[in-house]
CHARMM-style PDB file with segment names, atoms N, HN, CA, C and O in Angstrom:
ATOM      1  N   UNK     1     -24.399  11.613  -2.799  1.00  0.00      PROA
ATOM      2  CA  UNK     1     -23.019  11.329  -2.376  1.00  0.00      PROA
ATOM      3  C   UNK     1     -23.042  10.204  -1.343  1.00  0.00      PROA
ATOM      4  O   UNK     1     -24.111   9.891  -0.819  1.00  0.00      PROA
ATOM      5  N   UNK     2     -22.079   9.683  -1.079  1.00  0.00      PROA
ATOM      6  HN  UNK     2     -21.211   9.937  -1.504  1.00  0.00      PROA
ATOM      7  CA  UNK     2     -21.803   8.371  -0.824  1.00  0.00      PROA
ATOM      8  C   UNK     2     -20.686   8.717   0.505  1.00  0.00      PROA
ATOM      9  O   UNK     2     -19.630   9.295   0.246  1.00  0.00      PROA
ATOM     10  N   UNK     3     -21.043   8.289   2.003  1.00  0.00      PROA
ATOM     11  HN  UNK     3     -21.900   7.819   2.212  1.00  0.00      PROA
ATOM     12  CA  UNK     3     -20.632   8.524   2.965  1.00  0.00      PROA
ATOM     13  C   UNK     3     -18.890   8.433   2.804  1.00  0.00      PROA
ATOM     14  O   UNK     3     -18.436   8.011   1.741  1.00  0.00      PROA
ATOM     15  N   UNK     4     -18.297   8.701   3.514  1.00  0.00      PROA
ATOM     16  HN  UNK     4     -18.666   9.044   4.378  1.00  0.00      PROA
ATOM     17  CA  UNK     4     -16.435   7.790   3.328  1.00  0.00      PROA
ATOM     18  C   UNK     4     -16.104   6.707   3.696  1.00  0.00      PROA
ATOM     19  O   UNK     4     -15.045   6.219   3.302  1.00  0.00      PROA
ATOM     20  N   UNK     5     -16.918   6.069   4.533  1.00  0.00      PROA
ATOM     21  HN  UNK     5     -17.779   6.466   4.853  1.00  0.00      PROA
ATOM     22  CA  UNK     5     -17.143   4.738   5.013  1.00  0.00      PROA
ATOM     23  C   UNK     5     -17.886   3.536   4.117  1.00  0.00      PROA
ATOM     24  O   UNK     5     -17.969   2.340   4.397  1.00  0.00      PROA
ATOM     25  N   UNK     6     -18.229   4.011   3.335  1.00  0.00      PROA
ATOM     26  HN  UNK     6     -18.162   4.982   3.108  1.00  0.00      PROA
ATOM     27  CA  UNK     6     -19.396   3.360   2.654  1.00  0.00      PROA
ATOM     28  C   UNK     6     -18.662   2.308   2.287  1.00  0.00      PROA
ATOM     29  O   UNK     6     -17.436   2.350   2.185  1.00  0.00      PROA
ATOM     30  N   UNK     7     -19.603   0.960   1.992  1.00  0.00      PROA
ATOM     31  HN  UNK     7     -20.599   0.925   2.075  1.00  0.00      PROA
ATOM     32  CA  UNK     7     -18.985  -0.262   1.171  1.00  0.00      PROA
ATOM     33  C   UNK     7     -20.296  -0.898   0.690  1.00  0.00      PROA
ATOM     34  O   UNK     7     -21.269  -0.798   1.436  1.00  0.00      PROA
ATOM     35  N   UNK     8     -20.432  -1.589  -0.565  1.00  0.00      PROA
ATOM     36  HN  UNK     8     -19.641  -1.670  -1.171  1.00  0.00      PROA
ATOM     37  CA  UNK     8     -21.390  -1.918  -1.640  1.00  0.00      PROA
ATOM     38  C   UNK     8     -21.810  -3.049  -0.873  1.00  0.00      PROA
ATOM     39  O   UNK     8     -21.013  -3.909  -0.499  1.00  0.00      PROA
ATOM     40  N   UNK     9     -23.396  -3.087  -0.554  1.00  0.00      PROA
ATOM     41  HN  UNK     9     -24.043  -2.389  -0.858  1.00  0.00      PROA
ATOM     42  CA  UNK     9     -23.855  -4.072   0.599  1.00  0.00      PROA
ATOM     43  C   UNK     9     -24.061  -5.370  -0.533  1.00  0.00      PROA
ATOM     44  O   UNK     9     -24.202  -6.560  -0.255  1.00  0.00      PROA
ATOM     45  N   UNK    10     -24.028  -4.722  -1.920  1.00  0.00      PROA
ATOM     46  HN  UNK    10     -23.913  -3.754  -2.146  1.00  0.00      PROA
ATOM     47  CA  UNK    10     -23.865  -6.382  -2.834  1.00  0.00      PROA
ATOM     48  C   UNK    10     -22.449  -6.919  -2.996  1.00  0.00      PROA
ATOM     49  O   UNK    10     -22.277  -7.886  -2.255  1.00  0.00      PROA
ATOM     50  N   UNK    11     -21.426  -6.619  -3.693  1.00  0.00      PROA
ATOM     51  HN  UNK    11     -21.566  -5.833  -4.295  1.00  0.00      PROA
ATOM     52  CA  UNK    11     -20.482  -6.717  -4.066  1.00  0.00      PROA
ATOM     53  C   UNK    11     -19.195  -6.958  -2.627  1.00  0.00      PROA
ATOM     54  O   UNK    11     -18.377  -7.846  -2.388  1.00  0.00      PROA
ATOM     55  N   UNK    12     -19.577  -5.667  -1.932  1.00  0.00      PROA
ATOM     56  HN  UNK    12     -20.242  -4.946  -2.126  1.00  0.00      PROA
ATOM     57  CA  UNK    12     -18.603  -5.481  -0.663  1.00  0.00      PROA
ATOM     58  C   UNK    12     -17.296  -4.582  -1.054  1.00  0.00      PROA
ATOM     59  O   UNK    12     -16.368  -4.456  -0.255  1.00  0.00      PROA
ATOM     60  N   UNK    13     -17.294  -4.108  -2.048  1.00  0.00      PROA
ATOM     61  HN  UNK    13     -18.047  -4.211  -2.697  1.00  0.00      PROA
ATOM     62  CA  UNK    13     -16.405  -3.259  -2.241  1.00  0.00      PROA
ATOM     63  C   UNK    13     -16.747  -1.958  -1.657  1.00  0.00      PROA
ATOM     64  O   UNK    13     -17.880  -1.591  -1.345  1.00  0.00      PROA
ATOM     65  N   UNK    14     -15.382  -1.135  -1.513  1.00  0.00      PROA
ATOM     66  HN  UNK    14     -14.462  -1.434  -1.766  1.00  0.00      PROA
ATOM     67  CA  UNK    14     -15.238   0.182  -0.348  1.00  0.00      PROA
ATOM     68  C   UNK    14     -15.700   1.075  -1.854  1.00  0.00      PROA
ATOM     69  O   UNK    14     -15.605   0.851  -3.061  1.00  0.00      PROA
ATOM     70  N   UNK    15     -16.237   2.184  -0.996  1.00  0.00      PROA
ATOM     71  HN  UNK    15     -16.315   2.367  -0.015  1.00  0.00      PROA
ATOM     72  CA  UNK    15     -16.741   3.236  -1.573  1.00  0.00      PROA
ATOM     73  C   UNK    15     -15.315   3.638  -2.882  1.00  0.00      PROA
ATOM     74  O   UNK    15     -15.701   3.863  -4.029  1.00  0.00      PROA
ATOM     75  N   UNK    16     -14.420   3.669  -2.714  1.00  0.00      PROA
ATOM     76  HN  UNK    16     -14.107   3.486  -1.783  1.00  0.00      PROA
ATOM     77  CA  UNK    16     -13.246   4.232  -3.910  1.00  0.00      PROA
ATOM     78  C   UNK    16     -12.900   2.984  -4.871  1.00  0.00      PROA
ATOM     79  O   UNK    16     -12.476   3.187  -6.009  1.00  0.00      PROA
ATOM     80  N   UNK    17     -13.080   1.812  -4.414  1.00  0.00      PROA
ATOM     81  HN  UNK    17     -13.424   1.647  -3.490  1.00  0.00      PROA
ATOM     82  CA  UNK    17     -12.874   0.688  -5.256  1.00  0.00      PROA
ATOM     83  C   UNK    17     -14.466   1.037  -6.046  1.00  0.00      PROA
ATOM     84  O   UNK    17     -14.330   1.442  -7.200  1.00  0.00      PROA
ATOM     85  N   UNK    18     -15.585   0.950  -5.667  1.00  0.00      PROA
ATOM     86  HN  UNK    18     -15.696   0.621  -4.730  1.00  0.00      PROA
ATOM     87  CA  UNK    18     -16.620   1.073  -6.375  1.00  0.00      PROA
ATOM     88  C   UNK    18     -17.084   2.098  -7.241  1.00  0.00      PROA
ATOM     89  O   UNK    18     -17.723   1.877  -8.269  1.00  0.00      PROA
ATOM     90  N   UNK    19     -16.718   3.371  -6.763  1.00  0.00      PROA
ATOM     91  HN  UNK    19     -16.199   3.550  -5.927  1.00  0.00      PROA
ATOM     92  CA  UNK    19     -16.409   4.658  -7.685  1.00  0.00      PROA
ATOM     93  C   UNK    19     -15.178   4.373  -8.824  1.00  0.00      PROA
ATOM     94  O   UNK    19     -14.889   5.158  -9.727  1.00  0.00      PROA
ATOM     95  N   UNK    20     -14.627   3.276  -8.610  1.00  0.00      PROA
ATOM     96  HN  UNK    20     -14.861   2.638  -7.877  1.00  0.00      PROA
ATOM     97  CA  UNK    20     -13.561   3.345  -9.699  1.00  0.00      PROA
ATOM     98  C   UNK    20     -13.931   2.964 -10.711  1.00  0.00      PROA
ATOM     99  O   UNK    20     -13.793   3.447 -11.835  1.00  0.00      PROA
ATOM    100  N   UNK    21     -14.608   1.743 -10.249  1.00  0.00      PROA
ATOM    101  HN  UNK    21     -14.719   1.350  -9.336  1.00  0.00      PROA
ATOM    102  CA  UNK    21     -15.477   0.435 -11.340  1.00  0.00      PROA
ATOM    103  C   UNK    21     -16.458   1.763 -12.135  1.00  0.00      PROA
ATOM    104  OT1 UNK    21     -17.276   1.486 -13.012  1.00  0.00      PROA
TER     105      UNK     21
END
């Protein structure tokens, strides 16, 4: 699992934009 803060250190998308993809 993936903190609530999290953001994709490649892309830079937030943890719910990246779970969406």
């Amino acid at each position: 699992a993936l903190p609530p803060d999290w953001v994709c250190p490649v892309c830079g998308a937030s943890k719910d934009q990246f779970e969406k993809e």
